[in-house]
């Protein structure tokens, strides 16, 4: 079946380190892909999205490239800050019976230490 | 700013009891969703709705019912709560006429079934 895979459960970095969170997906075609961020005590919120294969999305210094060859949508940031500490979810648009919904990965918890 | 409000924020229930989680959105969005969040599983879709009067099963609907009496309200019902339903539940809304659809989440309901 369709799936969104995030292999990293937790990542710990120091401030100004480079961030790389991997995400791969399995489905037919080229679905819209999303990254959501969840800060402590809040619900997830959209960070960025990309609709077309081989395109790039960016927001707040984060960047992700849709690679249809490797079916991946990894999230990167050049220099993380303590305020970036959060859980990051990769998600994929899916078709339901009468419309669409989003399938999420298992999430990656990022901890940035000063 | 889009607003999704969940109630209650915290709930303790007894095994076998009935639990109703409520969600209200003021975004005038057609689509609404219920997800549960568990460590190691991420966000999993339970039920969703494309408009008043409609509900669809998600990936893990067993043990849950949903009700969408109006555009604004979407409830999740546990008729016979079990300890395995202890989790954090998130409601989200989305505009089906916006492509791609961005989801707006509530702050979550933490449910403990004893």
CSV table of C-alpha atoms in Angstrom, one decimal:
chain,number,residue,atom,x,y,z
A,1,UNK,CA,0.0,0.0,0.0
A,2,UNK,CA,0.9,3.7,-0.1
A,3,UNK,CA,3.3,4.9,2.5
A,4,UNK,CA,5.4,7.8,3.7
A,5,UNK,CA,8.7,6.7,5.4
A,6,UNK,CA,10.7,8.8,7.8
A,7,UNK,CA,13.6,6.6,9.1
A,8,UNK,CA,14.9,9.1,11.6
A,9,UNK,CA,12.9,9.2,14.8
A,10,UNK,CA,15.1,11.8,16.5
A,11,UNK,CA,17.9,14.1,15.5
A,12,UNK,CA,20.0,16.2,17.9
A,13,UNK,CA,22.1,19.0,16.5
A,14,UNK,CA,24.0,22.1,17.8
A,15,UNK,CA,23.0,25.6,16.7
A,16,UNK,CA,24.3,26.5,13.3
A,17,UNK,CA,24.6,22.8,12.2
A,18,UNK,CA,23.3,21.6,8.9
A,19,UNK,CA,19.9,19.8,9.0
A,20,UNK,CA,18.9,16.9,6.9
A,21,UNK,CA,15.7,14.9,7.5
A,22,UNK,CA,14.9,12.2,5.1
A,23,UNK,CA,11.5,11.2,3.7
A,24,UNK,CA,10.6,8.7,1.0
A,25,UNK,CA,7.2,7.9,-0.3
A,26,UNK,CA,5.6,5.0,-2.1
A,27,UNK,CA,2.6,5.5,-4.4
A,28,UNK,CA,1.7,5.7,-8.1
A,29,UNK,CA,2.2,8.9,-9.9
A,30,UNK,CA,3.5,12.2,-8.6
A,31,UNK,CA,1.5,13.3,-5.5
A,32,UNK,CA,1.7,16.6,-3.9
A,33,UNK,CA,4.2,16.5,-1.0
A,34,UNK,CA,4.2,18.5,2.3
A,35,UNK,CA,6.4,19.1,5.3
A,36,UNK,CA,4.5,20.1,8.5
A,37,UNK,CA,6.1,21.2,11.8
A,38,UNK,CA,4.7,20.7,15.2
A,39,UNK,CA,6.0,22.8,18.1
A,40,UNK,CA,5.5,21.6,21.7
A,41,UNK,CA,1.9,21.8,22.9
A,42,UNK,CA,0.5,22.8,19.5
A,43,UNK,CA,-1.0,21.1,16.4
A,44,UNK,CA,1.0,20.6,13.2
A,45,UNK,CA,1.3,23.5,10.8
A,46,UNK,CA,2.3,23.6,7.2
A,47,UNK,CA,5.9,24.4,6.6
A,48,UNK,CA,6.2,23.9,2.9
A,49,UNK,CA,4.7,22.0,-0.1
A,50,UNK,CA,5.6,21.0,-3.6
A,51,UNK,CA,3.2,20.0,-6.3
A,52,UNK,CA,5.4,19.0,-9.2
A,53,UNK,CA,8.1,16.4,-9.4
A,54,UNK,CA,11.7,17.8,-9.5
A,55,UNK,CA,10.6,21.1,-8.1
A,56,UNK,CA,11.7,22.7,-4.9
A,57,UNK,CA,9.8,24.2,-2.0
A,58,UNK,CA,11.1,26.6,0.6
A,59,UNK,CA,10.0,28.5,3.7
A,60,UNK,CA,11.6,30.1,6.7
A,61,UNK,CA,15.1,28.9,5.6
A,62,UNK,CA,13.9,25.3,5.1
A,63,UNK,CA,14.1,23.7,1.7
A,64,UNK,CA,12.9,20.4,0.2
A,65,UNK,CA,13.3,19.0,-3.3
A,66,UNK,CA,10.9,16.6,-4.9
A,67,UNK,CA,13.0,13.9,-6.5
A,68,UNK,CA,10.8,11.5,-8.5
A,69,UNK,CA,13.8,9.3,-9.4
A,70,UNK,CA,14.4,8.3,-5.8
A,71,UNK,CA,10.8,9.1,-4.6
A,72,UNK,CA,12.2,11.3,-1.9
A,73,UNK,CA,11.4,14.7,-0.4
A,74,UNK,CA,14.1,15.4,2.1
A,75,UNK,CA,14.1,18.5,4.3
A,76,UNK,CA,17.2,20.6,4.7
A,77,UNK,CA,18.3,23.8,6.4
A,78,UNK,CA,21.7,25.3,6.3
A,79,UNK,CA,21.9,26.6,9.9
A,80,UNK,CA,19.5,25.5,12.5
A,81,UNK,CA,18.6,27.5,15.6
A,82,UNK,CA,17.2,26.5,19.0
A,83,UNK,CA,13.7,27.7,18.0
A,84,UNK,CA,13.7,25.1,15.2
A,85,UNK,CA,13.3,22.4,17.8
A,86,UNK,CA,10.1,20.6,17.0
A,87,UNK,CA,8.7,17.5,15.4
A,88,UNK,CA,8.7,17.5,11.6
A,89,UNK,CA,6.3,15.4,9.5
A,90,UNK,CA,6.5,14.6,5.9
A,91,UNK,CA,3.1,14.0,4.2
A,92,UNK,CA,1.6,13.0,0.9
A,93,UNK,CA,-1.7,13.8,-0.8
A,94,UNK,CA,-3.9,10.8,-1.3
A,95,UNK,CA,-7.1,10.2,-3.2
A,96,UNK,CA,-10.1,9.0,-1.2
A,97,UNK,CA,-13.6,8.0,-2.3
A,98,UNK,CA,-14.9,11.5,-2.9
A,99,UNK,CA,-11.8,13.7,-2.6
A,100,UNK,CA,-8.4,13.8,-1.1
A,101,UNK,CA,-6.7,13.5,2.3
A,102,UNK,CA,-3.1,13.6,3.5
A,103,UNK,CA,-1.0,10.6,4.7
A,104,UNK,CA,1.7,11.4,7.2
A,105,UNK,CA,5.0,9.8,8.1
A,106,UNK,CA,6.0,8.8,11.6
A,107,UNK,CA,7.7,12.2,12.3
A,108,UNK,CA,11.2,13.2,13.2
A,109,UNK,CA,11.9,15.0,16.5
A,110,UNK,CA,14.6,17.7,16.1
A,111,UNK,CA,16.4,18.9,19.2
A,112,UNK,CA,18.8,21.8,18.7
A,113,UNK,CA,21.1,22.5,21.6
A,114,UNK,CA,22.8,25.8,22.2
B,1,UNK,CA,-6.1,33.2,10.5
B,2,UNK,CA,-7.8,29.9,10.3
B,3,UNK,CA,-9.2,28.6,13.5
B,4,UNK,CA,-9.9,25.0,14.6
B,5,UNK,CA,-11.0,24.4,18.2
B,6,UNK,CA,-11.1,21.1,19.9
B,7,UNK,CA,-12.8,20.2,23.1
B,8,UNK,CA,-12.0,19.0,25.6
B,9,UNK,CA,-8.3,19.5,25.7
B,10,UNK,CA,-7.8,16.7,28.2
B,11,UNK,CA,-10.1,13.7,29.0
B,12,UNK,CA,-9.9,10.8,31.3
B,13,UNK,CA,-12.3,8.0,30.5
B,14,UNK,CA,-13.1,4.5,31.9
B,15,UNK,CA,-12.8,1.4,29.8
B,16,UNK,CA,-16.2,0.6,28.2
B,17,UNK,CA,-17.4,4.2,28.6
B,18,UNK,CA,-18.6,6.4,25.7
B,19,UNK,CA,-16.3,9.3,24.7
B,20,UNK,CA,-17.1,12.2,22.3
B,21,UNK,CA,-14.4,14.5,21.0
B,22,UNK,CA,-15.6,17.7,19.4
B,23,UNK,CA,-14.1,19.9,16.8
B,24,UNK,CA,-15.3,23.3,15.5
B,25,UNK,CA,-13.8,25.3,12.6
B,26,UNK,CA,-14.6,28.9,11.6
B,27,UNK,CA,-12.7,28.6,8.3
B,28,UNK,CA,-15.8,27.6,6.3
B,29,UNK,CA,-13.8,24.7,5.0
B,30,UNK,CA,-15.5,21.8,3.3
B,31,UNK,CA,-13.1,19.1,4.5
B,32,UNK,CA,-12.4,18.0,8.1
B,33,UNK,CA,-10.3,15.2,9.4
B,34,UNK,CA,-9.6,13.3,12.6
B,35,UNK,CA,-6.0,11.9,13.2
B,36,UNK,CA,-4.5,10.2,16.2
B,37,UNK,CA,-0.9,10.8,17.2
B,38,UNK,CA,1.2,8.0,18.7
B,39,UNK,CA,5.0,7.7,19.2
B,40,UNK,CA,6.4,5.5,16.5
B,41,UNK,CA,3.2,5.8,14.4
B,42,UNK,CA,3.1,9.5,13.7
B,43,UNK,CA,-0.3,10.9,12.6
B,44,UNK,CA,-2.8,8.3,11.4
B,45,UNK,CA,-6.1,9.1,9.8
B,46,UNK,CA,-9.2,7.8,11.5
B,47,UNK,CA,-12.2,9.4,9.8
B,48,UNK,CA,-12.7,12.4,7.5
B,49,UNK,CA,-15.6,14.3,5.9
B,50,UNK,CA,-16.1,16.3,2.7
B,51,UNK,CA,-19.1,18.2,3.9
B,52,UNK,CA,-22.1,18.3,6.3
B,53,UNK,CA,-23.7,14.9,6.5
B,54,UNK,CA,-20.8,13.0,5.0
B,55,UNK,CA,-18.1,10.8,6.7
B,56,UNK,CA,-15.5,8.5,5.3
B,57,UNK,CA,-13.3,5.9,6.9
B,58,UNK,CA,-9.6,6.5,7.1
B,59,UNK,CA,-6.8,4.0,7.7
B,60,UNK,CA,-7.7,3.1,11.3
B,61,UNK,CA,-11.5,3.5,11.7
B,62,UNK,CA,-12.2,0.4,13.9
B,63,UNK,CA,-13.6,1.4,17.3
B,64,UNK,CA,-14.5,4.9,16.2
B,65,UNK,CA,-17.5,6.7,14.7
B,66,UNK,CA,-17.7,10.2,13.2
B,67,UNK,CA,-20.4,12.7,12.8
B,68,UNK,CA,-20.6,15.8,10.7
B,69,UNK,CA,-23.9,17.6,11.5
B,70,UNK,CA,-22.8,20.9,10.0
B,71,UNK,CA,-20.1,22.6,8.0
B,72,UNK,CA,-18.5,23.8,11.2
B,73,UNK,CA,-18.6,20.7,13.5
B,74,UNK,CA,-17.1,17.3,13.3
B,75,UNK,CA,-17.2,14.8,16.2
B,76,UNK,CA,-15.3,11.7,16.9
B,77,UNK,CA,-17.2,9.1,19.0
B,78,UNK,CA,-15.8,6.2,20.9
B,79,UNK,CA,-18.8,4.1,21.8
B,80,UNK,CA,-16.9,1.6,24.0
B,81,UNK,CA,-13.5,3.1,24.9
B,82,UNK,CA,-10.5,0.8,25.4
B,83,UNK,CA,-7.0,1.5,26.8
B,84,UNK,CA,-5.5,1.1,23.3
B,85,UNK,CA,-7.4,4.3,22.4
B,86,UNK,CA,-5.3,6.3,24.8
B,87,UNK,CA,-3.7,8.9,22.5
B,88,UNK,CA,-3.6,12.5,21.4
B,89,UNK,CA,-6.3,13.3,18.8
B,90,UNK,CA,-6.0,16.1,16.3
B,91,UNK,CA,-8.8,17.6,14.2
B,92,UNK,CA,-8.0,19.4,11.0
B,93,UNK,CA,-9.8,21.3,8.4
B,94,UNK,CA,-9.0,22.0,4.7
B,95,UNK,CA,-10.4,23.9,1.7
B,96,UNK,CA,-11.0,21.4,-1.1
B,97,UNK,CA,-11.2,24.2,-3.6
B,98,UNK,CA,-7.6,25.2,-2.9
B,99,UNK,CA,-5.0,23.1,-4.7
B,100,UNK,CA,-2.9,21.9,-3.0
B,101,UNK,CA,-5.1,21.7,0.1
B,102,UNK,CA,-3.4,23.1,3.2
B,103,UNK,CA,-4.5,21.5,6.5
B,104,UNK,CA,-5.2,23.6,9.6
B,105,UNK,CA,-4.9,21.7,12.9
B,106,UNK,CA,-6.4,22.2,16.3
B,107,UNK,CA,-4.3,22.0,19.5
B,108,UNK,CA,-5.2,18.4,20.1
B,109,UNK,CA,-7.2,16.4,22.8
B,110,UNK,CA,-5.2,14.2,25.1
B,111,UNK,CA,-7.3,11.1,25.9
B,112,UNK,CA,-6.5,8.6,28.6
B,113,UNK,CA,-8.6,5.5,28.9
B,114,UNK,CA,-8.1,3.7,32.2
